[in-house]
PDB file of C-alpha atoms in Angstrom:
ATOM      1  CA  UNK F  74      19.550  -6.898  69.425  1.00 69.00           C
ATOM      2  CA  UNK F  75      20.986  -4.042  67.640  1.00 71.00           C
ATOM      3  CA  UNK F  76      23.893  -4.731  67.459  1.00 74.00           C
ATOM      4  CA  UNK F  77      23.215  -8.240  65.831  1.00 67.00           C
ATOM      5  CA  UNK F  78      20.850  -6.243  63.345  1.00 65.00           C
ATOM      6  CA  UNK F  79      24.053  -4.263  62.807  1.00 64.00           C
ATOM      7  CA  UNK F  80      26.469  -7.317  62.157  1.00 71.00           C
ATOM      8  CA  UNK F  81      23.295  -9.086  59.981  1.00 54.00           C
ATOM      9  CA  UNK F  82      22.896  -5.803  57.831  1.00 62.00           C
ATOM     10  CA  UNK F  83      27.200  -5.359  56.885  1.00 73.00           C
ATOM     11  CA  UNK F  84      27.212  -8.981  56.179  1.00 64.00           C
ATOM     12  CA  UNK F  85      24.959  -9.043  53.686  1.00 64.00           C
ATOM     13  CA  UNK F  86      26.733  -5.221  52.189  1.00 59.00           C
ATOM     14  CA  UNK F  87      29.915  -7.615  52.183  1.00 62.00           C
ATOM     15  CA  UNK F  88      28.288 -10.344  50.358  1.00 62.00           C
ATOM     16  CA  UNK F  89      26.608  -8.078  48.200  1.00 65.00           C
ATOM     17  CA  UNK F  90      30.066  -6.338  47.463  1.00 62.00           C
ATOM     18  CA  UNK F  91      31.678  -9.735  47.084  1.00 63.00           C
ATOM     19  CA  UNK F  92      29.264 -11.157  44.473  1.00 53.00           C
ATOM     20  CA  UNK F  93      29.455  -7.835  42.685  1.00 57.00           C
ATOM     21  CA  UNK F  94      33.170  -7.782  42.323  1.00 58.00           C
ATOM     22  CA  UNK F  95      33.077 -12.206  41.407  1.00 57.00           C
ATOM     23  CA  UNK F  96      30.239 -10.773  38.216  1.00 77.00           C
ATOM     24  CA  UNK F  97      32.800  -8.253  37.128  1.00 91.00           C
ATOM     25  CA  UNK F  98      36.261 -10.277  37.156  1.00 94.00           C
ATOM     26  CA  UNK F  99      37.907 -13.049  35.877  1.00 96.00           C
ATOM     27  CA  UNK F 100      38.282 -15.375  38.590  1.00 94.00           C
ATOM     28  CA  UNK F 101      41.238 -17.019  37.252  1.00 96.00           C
ATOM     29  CA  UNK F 102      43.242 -13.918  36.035  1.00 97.00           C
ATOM     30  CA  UNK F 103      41.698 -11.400  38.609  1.00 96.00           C
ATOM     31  CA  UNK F 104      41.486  -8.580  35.739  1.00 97.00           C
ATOM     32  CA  UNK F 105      37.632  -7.297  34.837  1.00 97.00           C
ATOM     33  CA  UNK F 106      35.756  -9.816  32.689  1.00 97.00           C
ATOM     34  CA  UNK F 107      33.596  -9.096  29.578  1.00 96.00           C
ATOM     35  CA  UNK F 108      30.855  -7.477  31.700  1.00 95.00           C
ATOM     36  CA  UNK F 109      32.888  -5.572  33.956  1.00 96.00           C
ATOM     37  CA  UNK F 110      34.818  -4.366  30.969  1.00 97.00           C
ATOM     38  CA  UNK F 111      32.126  -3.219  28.757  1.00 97.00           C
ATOM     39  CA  UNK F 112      30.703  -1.282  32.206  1.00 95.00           C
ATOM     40  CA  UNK F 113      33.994   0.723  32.959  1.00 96.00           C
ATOM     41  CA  UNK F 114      34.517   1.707  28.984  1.00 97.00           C
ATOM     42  CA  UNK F 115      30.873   3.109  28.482  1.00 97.00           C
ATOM     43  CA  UNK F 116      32.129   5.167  31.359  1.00 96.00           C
ATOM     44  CA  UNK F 117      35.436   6.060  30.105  1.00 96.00           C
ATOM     45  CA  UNK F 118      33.428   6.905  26.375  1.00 97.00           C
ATOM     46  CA  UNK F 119      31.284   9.377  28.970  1.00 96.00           C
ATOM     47  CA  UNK F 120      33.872  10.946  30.403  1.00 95.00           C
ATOM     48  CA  UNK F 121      36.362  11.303  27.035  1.00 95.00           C
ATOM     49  CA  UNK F 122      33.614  13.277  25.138  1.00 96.00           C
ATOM     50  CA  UNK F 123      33.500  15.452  27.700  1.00 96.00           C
ATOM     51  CA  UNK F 124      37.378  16.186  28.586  1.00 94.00           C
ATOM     52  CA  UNK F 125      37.969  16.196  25.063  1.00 94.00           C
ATOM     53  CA  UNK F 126      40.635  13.143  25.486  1.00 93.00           C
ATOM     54  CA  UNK F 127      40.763  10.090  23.389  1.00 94.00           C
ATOM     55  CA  UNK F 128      42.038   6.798  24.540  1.00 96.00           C
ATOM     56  CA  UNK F 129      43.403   3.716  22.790  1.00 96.00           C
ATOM     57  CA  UNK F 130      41.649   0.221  23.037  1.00 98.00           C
ATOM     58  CA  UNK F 131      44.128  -2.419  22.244  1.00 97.00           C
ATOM     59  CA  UNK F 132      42.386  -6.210  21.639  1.00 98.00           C
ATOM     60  CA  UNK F 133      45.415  -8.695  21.953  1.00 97.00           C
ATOM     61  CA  UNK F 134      45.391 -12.627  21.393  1.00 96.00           C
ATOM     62  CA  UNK F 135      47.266 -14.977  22.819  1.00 95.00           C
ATOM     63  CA  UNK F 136      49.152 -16.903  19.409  1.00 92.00           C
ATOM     64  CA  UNK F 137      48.993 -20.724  19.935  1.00 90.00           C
ATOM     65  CA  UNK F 138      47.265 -20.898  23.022  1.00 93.00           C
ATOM     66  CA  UNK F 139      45.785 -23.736  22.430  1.00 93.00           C
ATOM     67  CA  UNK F 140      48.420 -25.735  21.762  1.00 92.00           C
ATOM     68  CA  UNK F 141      49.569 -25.020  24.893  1.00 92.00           C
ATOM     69  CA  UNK F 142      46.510 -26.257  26.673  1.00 92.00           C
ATOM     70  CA  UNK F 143      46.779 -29.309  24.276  1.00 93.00           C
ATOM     71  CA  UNK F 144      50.115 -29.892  24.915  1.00 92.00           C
ATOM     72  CA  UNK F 145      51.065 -28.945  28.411  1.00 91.00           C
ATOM     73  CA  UNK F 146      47.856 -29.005  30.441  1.00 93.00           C
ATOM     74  CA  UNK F 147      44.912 -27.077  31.606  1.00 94.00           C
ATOM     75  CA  UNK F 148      47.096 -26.338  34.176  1.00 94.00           C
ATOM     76  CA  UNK F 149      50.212 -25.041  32.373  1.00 93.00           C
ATOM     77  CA  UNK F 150      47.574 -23.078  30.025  1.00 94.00           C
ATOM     78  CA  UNK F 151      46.228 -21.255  33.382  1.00 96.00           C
ATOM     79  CA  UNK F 152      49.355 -20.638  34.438  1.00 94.00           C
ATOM     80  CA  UNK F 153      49.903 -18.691  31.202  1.00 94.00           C
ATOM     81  CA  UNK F 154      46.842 -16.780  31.643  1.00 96.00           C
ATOM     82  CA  UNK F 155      47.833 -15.749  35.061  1.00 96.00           C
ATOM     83  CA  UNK F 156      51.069 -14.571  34.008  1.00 95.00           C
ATOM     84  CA  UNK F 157      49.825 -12.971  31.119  1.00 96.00           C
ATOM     85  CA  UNK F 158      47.806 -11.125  33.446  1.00 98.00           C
ATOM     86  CA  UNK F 159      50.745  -9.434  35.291  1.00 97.00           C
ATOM     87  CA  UNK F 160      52.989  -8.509  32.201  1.00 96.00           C
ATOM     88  CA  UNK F 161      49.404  -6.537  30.951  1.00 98.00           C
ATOM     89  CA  UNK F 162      49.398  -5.353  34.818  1.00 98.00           C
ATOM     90  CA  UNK F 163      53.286  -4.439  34.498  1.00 97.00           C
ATOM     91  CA  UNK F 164      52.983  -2.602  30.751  1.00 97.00           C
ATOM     92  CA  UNK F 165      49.906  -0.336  31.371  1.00 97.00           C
ATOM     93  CA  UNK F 166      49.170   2.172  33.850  1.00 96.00           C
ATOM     94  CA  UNK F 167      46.869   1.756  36.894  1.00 95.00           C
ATOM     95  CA  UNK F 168      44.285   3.588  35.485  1.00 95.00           C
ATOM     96  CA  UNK F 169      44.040   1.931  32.449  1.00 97.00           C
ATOM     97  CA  UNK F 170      41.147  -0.509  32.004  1.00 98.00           C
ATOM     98  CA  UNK F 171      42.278  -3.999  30.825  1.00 98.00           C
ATOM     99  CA  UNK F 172      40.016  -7.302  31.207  1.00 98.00           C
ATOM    100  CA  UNK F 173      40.530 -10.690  29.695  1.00 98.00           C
ATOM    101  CA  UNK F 174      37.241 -11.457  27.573  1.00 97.00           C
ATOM    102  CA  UNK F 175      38.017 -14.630  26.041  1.00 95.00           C
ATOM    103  CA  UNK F 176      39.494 -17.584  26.665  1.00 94.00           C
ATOM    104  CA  UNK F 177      42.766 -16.125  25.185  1.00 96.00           C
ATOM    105  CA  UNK F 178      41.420 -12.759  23.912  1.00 97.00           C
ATOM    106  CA  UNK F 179      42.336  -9.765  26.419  1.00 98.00           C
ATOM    107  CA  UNK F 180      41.993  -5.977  26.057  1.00 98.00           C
ATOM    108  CA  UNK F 181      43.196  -2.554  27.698  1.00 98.00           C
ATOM    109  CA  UNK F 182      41.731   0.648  27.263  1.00 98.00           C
ATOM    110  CA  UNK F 183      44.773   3.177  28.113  1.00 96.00           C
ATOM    111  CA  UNK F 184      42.966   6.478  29.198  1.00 94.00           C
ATOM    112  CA  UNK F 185      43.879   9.571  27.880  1.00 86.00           C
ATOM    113  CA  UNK F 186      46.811   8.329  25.198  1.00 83.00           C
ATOM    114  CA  UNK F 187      46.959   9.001  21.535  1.00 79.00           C
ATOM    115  CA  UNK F 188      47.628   7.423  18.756  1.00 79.00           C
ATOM    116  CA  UNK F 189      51.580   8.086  18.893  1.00 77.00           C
ATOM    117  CA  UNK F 190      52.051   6.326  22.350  1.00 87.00           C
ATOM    118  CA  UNK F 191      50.536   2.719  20.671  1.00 92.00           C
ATOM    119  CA  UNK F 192      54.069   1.812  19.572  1.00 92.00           C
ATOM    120  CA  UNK F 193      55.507   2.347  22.617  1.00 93.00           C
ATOM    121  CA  UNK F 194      52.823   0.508  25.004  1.00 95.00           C
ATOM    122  CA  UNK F 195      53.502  -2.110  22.496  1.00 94.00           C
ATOM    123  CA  UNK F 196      57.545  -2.338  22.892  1.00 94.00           C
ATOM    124  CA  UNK F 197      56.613  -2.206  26.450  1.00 95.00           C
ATOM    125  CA  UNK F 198      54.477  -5.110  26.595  1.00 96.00           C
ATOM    126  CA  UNK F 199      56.835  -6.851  24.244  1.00 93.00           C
ATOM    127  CA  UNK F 200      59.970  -6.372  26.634  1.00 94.00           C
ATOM    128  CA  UNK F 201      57.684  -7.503  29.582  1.00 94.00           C
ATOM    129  CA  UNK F 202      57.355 -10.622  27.781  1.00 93.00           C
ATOM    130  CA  UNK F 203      60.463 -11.172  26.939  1.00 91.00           C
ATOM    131  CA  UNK F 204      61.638 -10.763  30.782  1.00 91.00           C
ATOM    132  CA  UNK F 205      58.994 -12.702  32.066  1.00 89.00           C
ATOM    133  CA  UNK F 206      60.084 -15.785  29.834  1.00 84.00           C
ATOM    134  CA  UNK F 207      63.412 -15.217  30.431  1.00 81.00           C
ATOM    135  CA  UNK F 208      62.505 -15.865  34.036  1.00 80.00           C
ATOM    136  CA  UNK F 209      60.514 -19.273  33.014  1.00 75.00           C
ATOM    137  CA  UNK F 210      61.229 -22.456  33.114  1.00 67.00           C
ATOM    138  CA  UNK F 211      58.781 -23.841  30.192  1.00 71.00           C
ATOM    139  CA  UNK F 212      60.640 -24.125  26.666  1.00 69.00           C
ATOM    140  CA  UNK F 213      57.585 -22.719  24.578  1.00 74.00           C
ATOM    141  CA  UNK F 214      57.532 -19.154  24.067  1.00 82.00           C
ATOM    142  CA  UNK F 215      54.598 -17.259  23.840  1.00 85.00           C
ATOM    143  CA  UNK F 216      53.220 -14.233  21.112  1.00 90.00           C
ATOM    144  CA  UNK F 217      50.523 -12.075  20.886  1.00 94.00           C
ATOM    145  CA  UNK F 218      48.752 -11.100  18.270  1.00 94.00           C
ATOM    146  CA  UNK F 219      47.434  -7.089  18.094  1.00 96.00           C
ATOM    147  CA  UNK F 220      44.847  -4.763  16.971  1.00 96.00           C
ATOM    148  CA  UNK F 221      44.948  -1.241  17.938  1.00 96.00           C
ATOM    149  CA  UNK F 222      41.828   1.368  18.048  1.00 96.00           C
ATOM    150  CA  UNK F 223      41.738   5.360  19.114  1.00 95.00           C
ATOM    151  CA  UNK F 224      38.514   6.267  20.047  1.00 96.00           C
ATOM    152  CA  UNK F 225      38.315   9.898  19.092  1.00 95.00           C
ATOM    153  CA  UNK F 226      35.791  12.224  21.064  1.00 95.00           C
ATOM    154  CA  UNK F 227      35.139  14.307  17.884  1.00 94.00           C
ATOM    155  CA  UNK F 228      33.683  11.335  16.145  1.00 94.00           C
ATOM    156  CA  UNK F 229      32.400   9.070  19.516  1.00 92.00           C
ATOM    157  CA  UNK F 230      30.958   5.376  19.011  1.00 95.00           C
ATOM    158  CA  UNK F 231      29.944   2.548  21.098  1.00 96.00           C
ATOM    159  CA  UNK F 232      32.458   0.185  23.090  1.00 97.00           C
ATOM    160  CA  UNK F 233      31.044  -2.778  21.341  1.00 97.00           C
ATOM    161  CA  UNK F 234      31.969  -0.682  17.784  1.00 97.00           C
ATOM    162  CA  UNK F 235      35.072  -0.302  18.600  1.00 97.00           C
ATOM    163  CA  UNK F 236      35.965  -3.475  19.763  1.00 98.00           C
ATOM    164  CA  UNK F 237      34.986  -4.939  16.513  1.00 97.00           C
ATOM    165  CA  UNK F 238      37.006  -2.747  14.560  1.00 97.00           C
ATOM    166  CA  UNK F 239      40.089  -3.412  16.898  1.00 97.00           C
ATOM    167  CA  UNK F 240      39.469  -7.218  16.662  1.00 97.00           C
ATOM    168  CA  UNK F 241      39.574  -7.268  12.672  1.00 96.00           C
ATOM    169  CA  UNK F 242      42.755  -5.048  13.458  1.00 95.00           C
ATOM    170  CA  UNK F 243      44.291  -8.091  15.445  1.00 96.00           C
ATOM    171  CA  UNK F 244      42.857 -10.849  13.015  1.00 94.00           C
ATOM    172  CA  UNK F 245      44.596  -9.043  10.330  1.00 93.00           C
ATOM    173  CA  UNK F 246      47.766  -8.662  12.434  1.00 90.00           C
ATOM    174  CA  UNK F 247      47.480 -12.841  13.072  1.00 88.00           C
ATOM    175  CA  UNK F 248      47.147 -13.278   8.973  1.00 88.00           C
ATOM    176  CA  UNK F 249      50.682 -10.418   8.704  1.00 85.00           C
ATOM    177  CA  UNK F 250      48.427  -8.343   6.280  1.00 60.00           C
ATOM    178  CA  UNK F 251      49.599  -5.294   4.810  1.00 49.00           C
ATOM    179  CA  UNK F 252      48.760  -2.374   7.007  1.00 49.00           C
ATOM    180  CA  UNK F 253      48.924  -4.393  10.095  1.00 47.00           C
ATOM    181  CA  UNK F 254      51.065  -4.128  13.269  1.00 48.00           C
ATOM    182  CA  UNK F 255      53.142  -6.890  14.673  1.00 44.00           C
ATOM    183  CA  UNK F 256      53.078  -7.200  18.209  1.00 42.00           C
TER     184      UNK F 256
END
C-alpha cells in the first residue's frame, strides 16, 4: 500500500515537472519560450544588480522567413527553426539564456559580457551560419537581422524595457539605418 502511495505520489512530481518544463519551452526548437524567458531574465536582472555585472540581450530575426515557409513548406520552415536553434546553442555559452519568442524572433541574454564582446558573439554566430549552410542541402540562404542591448546594473530596468529597446535596435538594423549593426 505504501509503496503504491509512493509510485502514485513521484508520478504525479514527474508530471508536474513535465508540464512545467512543456509551459517554459518551445516545443519545436526545445530553447525557453516567451514565458520561460521573461522568468530566467527577471532573475538574471536580480542577480546582476547585485554582482555588479551587466549582460547583453541580443533580439535577432530571422530575414525572409516567411518566404521560406511560403515557398518550401511548413516543414522546410521548421526545419530552419530547429537548426537555427543549434547555431544559437553552438555561438553562446551554456549559461547564457536564449529562447525563441516569436515565430521567427529569438533572443539570448549572455550573462556577465559587456558591451565590447557584442561584435564578437556576433562574428561567431555569423560563422556558425555560414558552416551550418555550407553543410545544407537547400539553395536559399538564410540572414538575421540584430539588435543589441547592455543592461547596466548602475542604471537597472525591466526585461520587458529592454527588450523593446533591443527590438527597435533590430528593426532599425532590418531598414540598414545609420547607427545600426549588421548581423
Amino acid at each position: 500500500m505504501i509503496s503504491r502511495v509512493l509510485q502514485y505520489a513521484i508520478e504525479r512530481h514527474r508530471q508536474r515537472m513535465e508540464l512545467k518544463n512543456l509551459s517554459l519551452t518551445d516545443e519545436l526548437t526545445g530553447l525557453y519560450n516567451r514565458r520561460g524567458f521573461v522568468a530566467l531574465a527577471e532573475q538574471q536582472i536580480k542577480l546582476s544588480c547585485r554582482t555588479k555585472f551587466g549582460f547583453l540581450l541580443f533580439y535577432i530575426d530571422l530575414n525572409n522567413f516567411k518566404a521560406i515557409n511560403d515557398t518550401y513548406g511548413h516543414g522546410t520552415g521548421d526545419q530552419v527553426l530547429v537548426e537555427f536553434a543549434k547555431i544559437l546553442n553552438m555561438t553562446f555559452r551554456e549559461s547564457d539564456i536564449i529562447a525563441r519568442i516569436g515565430e521567427d524572433e529569438f533572443v539570448a541574454l549572455a550573462i556577465q559580457s559587456v558591451e565590447s564582446s557584442s561584435d564578437i558573439l556576433l562574428d561567431r554566430l555569423s560563422e556558425n551560419m555560414k558552416r551550418s549552410q555550407a553543410k545544407s542541402a537547400e539553395s536559399f540562404k538564410l540572414s538575421i537581422s540584430a539588435g543589441i542591448e547592455t543592461f547596466d546594473p548602475s542604471h537597472p530596468c525591466v526585461i520587458d524595457e529592454l527588450l523593446i529597446r533591443a527590438d527597435k535596435r533590430m528593426y532599425a538594423n532590418k531598414r540598414g539605418e545609420a547607427g545600426s549593426r549588421p548581423a
